[in-house]
PDB file of C-alpha atoms in Angstrom:
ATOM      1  CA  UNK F 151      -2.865  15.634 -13.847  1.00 60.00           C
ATOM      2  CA  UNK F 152      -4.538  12.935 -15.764  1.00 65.00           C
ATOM      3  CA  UNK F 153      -7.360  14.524 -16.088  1.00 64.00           C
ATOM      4  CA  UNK F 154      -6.066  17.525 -17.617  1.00 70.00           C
ATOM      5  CA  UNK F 155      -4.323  15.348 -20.243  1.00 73.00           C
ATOM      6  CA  UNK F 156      -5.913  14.978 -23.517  1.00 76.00           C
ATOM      7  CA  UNK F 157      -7.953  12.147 -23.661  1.00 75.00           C
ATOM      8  CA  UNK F 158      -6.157  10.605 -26.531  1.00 79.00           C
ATOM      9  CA  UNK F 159      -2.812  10.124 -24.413  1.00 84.00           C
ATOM     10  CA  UNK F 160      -5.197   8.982 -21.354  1.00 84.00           C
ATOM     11  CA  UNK F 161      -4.542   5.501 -21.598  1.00 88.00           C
ATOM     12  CA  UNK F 162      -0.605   5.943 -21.984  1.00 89.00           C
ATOM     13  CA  UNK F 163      -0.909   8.124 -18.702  1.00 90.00           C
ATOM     14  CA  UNK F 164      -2.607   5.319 -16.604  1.00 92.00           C
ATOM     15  CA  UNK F 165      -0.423   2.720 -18.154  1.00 94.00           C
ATOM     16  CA  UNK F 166       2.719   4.535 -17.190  1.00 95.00           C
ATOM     17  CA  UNK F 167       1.338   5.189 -13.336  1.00 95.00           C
ATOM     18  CA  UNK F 168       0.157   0.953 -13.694  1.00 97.00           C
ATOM     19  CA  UNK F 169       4.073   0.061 -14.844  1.00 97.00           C
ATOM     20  CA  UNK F 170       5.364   3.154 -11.818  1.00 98.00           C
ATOM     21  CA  UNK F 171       3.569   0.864  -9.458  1.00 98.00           C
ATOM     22  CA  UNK F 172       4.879  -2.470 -10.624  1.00 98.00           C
ATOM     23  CA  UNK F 173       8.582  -0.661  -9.727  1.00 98.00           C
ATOM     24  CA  UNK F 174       7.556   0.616  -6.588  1.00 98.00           C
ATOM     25  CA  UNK F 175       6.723  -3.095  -5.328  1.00 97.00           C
ATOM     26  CA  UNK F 176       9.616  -4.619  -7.067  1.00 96.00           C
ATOM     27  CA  UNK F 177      11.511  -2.297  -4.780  1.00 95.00           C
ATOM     28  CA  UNK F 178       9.400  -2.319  -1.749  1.00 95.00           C
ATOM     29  CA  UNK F 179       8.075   0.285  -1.312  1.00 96.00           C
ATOM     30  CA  UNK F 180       4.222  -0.502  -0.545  1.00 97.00           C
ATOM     31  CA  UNK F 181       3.481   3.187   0.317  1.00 97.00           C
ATOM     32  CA  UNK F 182       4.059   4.635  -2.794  1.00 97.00           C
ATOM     33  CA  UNK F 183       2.839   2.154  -4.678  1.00 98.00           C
ATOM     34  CA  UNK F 184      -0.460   2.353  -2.624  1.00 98.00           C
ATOM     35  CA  UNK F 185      -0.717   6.304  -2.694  1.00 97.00           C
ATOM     36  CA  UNK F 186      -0.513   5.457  -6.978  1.00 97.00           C
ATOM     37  CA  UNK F 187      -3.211   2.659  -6.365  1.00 97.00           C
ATOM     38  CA  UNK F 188      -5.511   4.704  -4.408  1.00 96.00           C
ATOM     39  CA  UNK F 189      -5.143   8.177  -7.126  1.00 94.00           C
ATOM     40  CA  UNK F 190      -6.335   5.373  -9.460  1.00 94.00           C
ATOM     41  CA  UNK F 191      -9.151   4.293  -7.713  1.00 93.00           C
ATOM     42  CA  UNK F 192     -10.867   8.202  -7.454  1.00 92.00           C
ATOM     43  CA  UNK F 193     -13.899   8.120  -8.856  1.00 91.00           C
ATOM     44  CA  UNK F 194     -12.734  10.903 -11.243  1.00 87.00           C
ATOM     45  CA  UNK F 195     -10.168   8.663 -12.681  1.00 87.00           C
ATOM     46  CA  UNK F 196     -11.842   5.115 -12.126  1.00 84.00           C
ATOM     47  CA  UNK F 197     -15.336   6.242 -13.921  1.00 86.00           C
ATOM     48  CA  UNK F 198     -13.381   6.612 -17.321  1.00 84.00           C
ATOM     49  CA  UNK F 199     -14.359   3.613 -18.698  1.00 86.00           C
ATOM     50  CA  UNK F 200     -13.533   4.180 -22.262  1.00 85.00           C
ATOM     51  CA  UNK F 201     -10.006   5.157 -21.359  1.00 88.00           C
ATOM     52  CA  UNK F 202      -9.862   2.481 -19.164  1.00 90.00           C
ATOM     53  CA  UNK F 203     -10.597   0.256 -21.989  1.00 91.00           C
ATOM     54  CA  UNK F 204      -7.761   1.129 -24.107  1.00 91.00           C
ATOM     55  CA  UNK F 205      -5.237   0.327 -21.218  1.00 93.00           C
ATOM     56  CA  UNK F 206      -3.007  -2.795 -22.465  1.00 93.00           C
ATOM     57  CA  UNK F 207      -4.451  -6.119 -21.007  1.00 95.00           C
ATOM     58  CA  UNK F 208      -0.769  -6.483 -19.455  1.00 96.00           C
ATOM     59  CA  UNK F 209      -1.114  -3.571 -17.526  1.00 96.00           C
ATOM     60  CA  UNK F 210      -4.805  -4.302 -16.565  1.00 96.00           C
ATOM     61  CA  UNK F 211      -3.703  -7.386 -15.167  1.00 97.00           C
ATOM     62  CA  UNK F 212      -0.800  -5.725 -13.207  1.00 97.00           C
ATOM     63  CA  UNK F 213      -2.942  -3.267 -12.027  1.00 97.00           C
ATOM     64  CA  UNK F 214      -5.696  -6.273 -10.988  1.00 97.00           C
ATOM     65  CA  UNK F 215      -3.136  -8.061  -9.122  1.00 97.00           C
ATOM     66  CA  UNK F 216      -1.476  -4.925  -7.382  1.00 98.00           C
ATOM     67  CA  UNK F 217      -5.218  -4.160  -6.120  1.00 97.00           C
ATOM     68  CA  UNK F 218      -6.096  -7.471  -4.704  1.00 97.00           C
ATOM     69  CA  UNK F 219      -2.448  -7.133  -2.826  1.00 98.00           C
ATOM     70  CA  UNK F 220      -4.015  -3.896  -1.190  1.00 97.00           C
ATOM     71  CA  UNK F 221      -7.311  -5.220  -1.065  1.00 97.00           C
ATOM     72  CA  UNK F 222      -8.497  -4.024   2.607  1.00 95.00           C
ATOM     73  CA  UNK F 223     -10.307  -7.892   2.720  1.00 95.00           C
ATOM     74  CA  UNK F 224     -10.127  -9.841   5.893  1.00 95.00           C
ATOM     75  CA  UNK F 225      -7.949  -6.975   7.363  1.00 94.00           C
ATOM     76  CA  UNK F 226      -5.563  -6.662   4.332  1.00 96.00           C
ATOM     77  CA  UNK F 227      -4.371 -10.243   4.803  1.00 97.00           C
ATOM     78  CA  UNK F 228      -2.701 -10.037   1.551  1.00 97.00           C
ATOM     79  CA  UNK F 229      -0.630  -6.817   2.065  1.00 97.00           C
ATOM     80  CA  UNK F 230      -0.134  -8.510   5.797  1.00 95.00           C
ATOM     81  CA  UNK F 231       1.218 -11.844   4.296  1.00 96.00           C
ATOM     82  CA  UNK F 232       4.037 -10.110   1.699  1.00 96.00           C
ATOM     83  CA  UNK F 233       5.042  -7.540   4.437  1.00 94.00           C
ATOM     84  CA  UNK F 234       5.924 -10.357   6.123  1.00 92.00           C
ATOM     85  CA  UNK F 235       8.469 -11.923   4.172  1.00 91.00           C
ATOM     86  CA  UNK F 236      10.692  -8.558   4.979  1.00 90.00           C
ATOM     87  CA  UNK F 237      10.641  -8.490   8.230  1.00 84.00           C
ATOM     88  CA  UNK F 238      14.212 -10.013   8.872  1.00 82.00           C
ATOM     89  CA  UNK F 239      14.720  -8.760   5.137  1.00 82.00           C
ATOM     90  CA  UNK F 240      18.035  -7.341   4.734  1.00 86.00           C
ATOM     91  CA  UNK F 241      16.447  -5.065   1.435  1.00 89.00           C
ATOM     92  CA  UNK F 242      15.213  -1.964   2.084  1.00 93.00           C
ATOM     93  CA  UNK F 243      10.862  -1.596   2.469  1.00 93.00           C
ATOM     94  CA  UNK F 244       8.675   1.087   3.176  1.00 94.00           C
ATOM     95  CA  UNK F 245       5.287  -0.352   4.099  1.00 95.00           C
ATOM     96  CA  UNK F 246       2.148   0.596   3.883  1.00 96.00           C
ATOM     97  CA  UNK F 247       1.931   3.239   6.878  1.00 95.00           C
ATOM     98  CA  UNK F 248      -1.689   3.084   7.452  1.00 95.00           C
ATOM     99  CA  UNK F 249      -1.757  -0.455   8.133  1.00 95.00           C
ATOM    100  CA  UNK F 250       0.533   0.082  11.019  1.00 94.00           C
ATOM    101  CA  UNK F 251      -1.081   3.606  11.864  1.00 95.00           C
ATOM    102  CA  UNK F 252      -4.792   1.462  12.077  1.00 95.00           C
ATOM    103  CA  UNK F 253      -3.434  -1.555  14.045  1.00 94.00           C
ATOM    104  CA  UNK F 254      -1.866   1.078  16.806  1.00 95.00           C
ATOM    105  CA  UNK F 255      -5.270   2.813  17.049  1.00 95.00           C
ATOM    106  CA  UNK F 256      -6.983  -0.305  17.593  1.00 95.00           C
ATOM    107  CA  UNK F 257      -4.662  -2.012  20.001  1.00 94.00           C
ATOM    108  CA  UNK F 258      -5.117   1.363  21.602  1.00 92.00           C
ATOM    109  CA  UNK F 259      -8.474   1.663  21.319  1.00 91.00           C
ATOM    110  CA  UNK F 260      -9.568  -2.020  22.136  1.00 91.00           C
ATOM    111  CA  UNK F 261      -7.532  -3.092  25.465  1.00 89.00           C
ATOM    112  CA  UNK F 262      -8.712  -0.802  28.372  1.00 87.00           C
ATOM    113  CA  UNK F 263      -6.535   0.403  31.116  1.00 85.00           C
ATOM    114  CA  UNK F 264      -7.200  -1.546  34.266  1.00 78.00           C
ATOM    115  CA  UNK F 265      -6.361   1.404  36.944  1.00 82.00           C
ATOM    116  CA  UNK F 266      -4.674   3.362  35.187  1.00 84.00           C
ATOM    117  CA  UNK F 267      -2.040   0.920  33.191  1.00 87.00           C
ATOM    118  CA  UNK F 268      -2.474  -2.158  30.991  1.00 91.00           C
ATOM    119  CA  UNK F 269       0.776  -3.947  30.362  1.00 91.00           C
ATOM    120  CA  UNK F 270      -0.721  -6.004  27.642  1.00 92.00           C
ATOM    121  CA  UNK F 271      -1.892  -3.043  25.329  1.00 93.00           C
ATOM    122  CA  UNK F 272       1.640  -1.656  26.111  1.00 93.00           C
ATOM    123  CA  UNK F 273       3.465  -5.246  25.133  1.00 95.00           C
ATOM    124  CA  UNK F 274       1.162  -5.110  21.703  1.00 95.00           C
ATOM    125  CA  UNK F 275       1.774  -1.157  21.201  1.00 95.00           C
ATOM    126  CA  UNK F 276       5.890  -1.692  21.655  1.00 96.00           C
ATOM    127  CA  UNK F 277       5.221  -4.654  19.243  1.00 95.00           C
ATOM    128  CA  UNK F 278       4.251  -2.817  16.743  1.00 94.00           C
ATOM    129  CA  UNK F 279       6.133   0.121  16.915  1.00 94.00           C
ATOM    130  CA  UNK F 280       9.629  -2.386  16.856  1.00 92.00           C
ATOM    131  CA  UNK F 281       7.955  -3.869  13.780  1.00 91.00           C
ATOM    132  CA  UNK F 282       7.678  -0.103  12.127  1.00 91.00           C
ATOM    133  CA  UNK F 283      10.958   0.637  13.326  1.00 91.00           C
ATOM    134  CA  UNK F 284      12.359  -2.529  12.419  1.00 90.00           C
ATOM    135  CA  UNK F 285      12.211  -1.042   8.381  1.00 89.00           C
ATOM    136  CA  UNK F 286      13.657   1.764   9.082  1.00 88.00           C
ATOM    137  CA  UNK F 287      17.093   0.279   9.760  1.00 87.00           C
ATOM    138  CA  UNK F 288      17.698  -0.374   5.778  1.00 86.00           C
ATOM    139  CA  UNK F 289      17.863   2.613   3.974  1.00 86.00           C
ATOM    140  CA  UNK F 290      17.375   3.160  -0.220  1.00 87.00           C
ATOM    141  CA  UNK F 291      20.722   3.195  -1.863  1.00 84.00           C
ATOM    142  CA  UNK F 292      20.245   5.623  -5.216  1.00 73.00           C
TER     143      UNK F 292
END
């Protein structure tokens, strides 16, 4: 859509998605948030510099500090360390689901069966799916 606006209103556009993000943390929820992050990032949208240069400083710097959260850097150890904080939250989060789909498939991936079973990989597997689950026991109150 915000490339079918007209390029005056451009800047307002990716200001308003920038400010939509900054709600979407300040209520948790790191998915959505990252789903607006990463329609910002496209190359369609991130190669419009001009535009990008009329977006308010305030909202540059949101957007600056919402992308090093996310930033996939030493295994997204920023995302990792403020998903912790709500793990014996008592607010509602939805994380980031990718992170959690990409540490299954390596725990699965990187600890072989030994004939057949490997109680480890399954200790590290039910580990993280109790994490997972472990947000879904707060739901969004609208």
């Amino acid at each position: 859509k915000i490339l079918q606006t007209p390029k005056d209103r451009i800047p307002n556009v990716i200001d308003k998605f920038i400010r939509l993000m900054q709600k979407l943390l300040q209520i948790n929820n790191f998915n959505g948030a990252m789903t607006i992050l990463t329609a910002l990032n496209m190359s369609s949208i991130n190669r419009l510099k001009t535009m990008w240069r009329s977006v308010s400083e305030s909202s540059l710097n949101i957007y600056q500090s919402i992308d090093a959260l996310f930033s996939p850097i030493q295994n997204h150890k920023a995302y990792r360390e403020r998903i912790k904080q709500f793990e014996n939250c008592k607010d509602p989060v939805l994380p980031y689901v990718a992170v959690f789909l990409r540490d299954i498939t390596f725990i699965y991936d990187g600890n072989q069966d030994v004939n057949g079973i490997n109680l480890d990989k399954l200790q590290l597997l039910g580990e993280q799916i109790a994490k997972f689950q472990s947000f879904q026991q707060i739901a969004y109150n609208y």
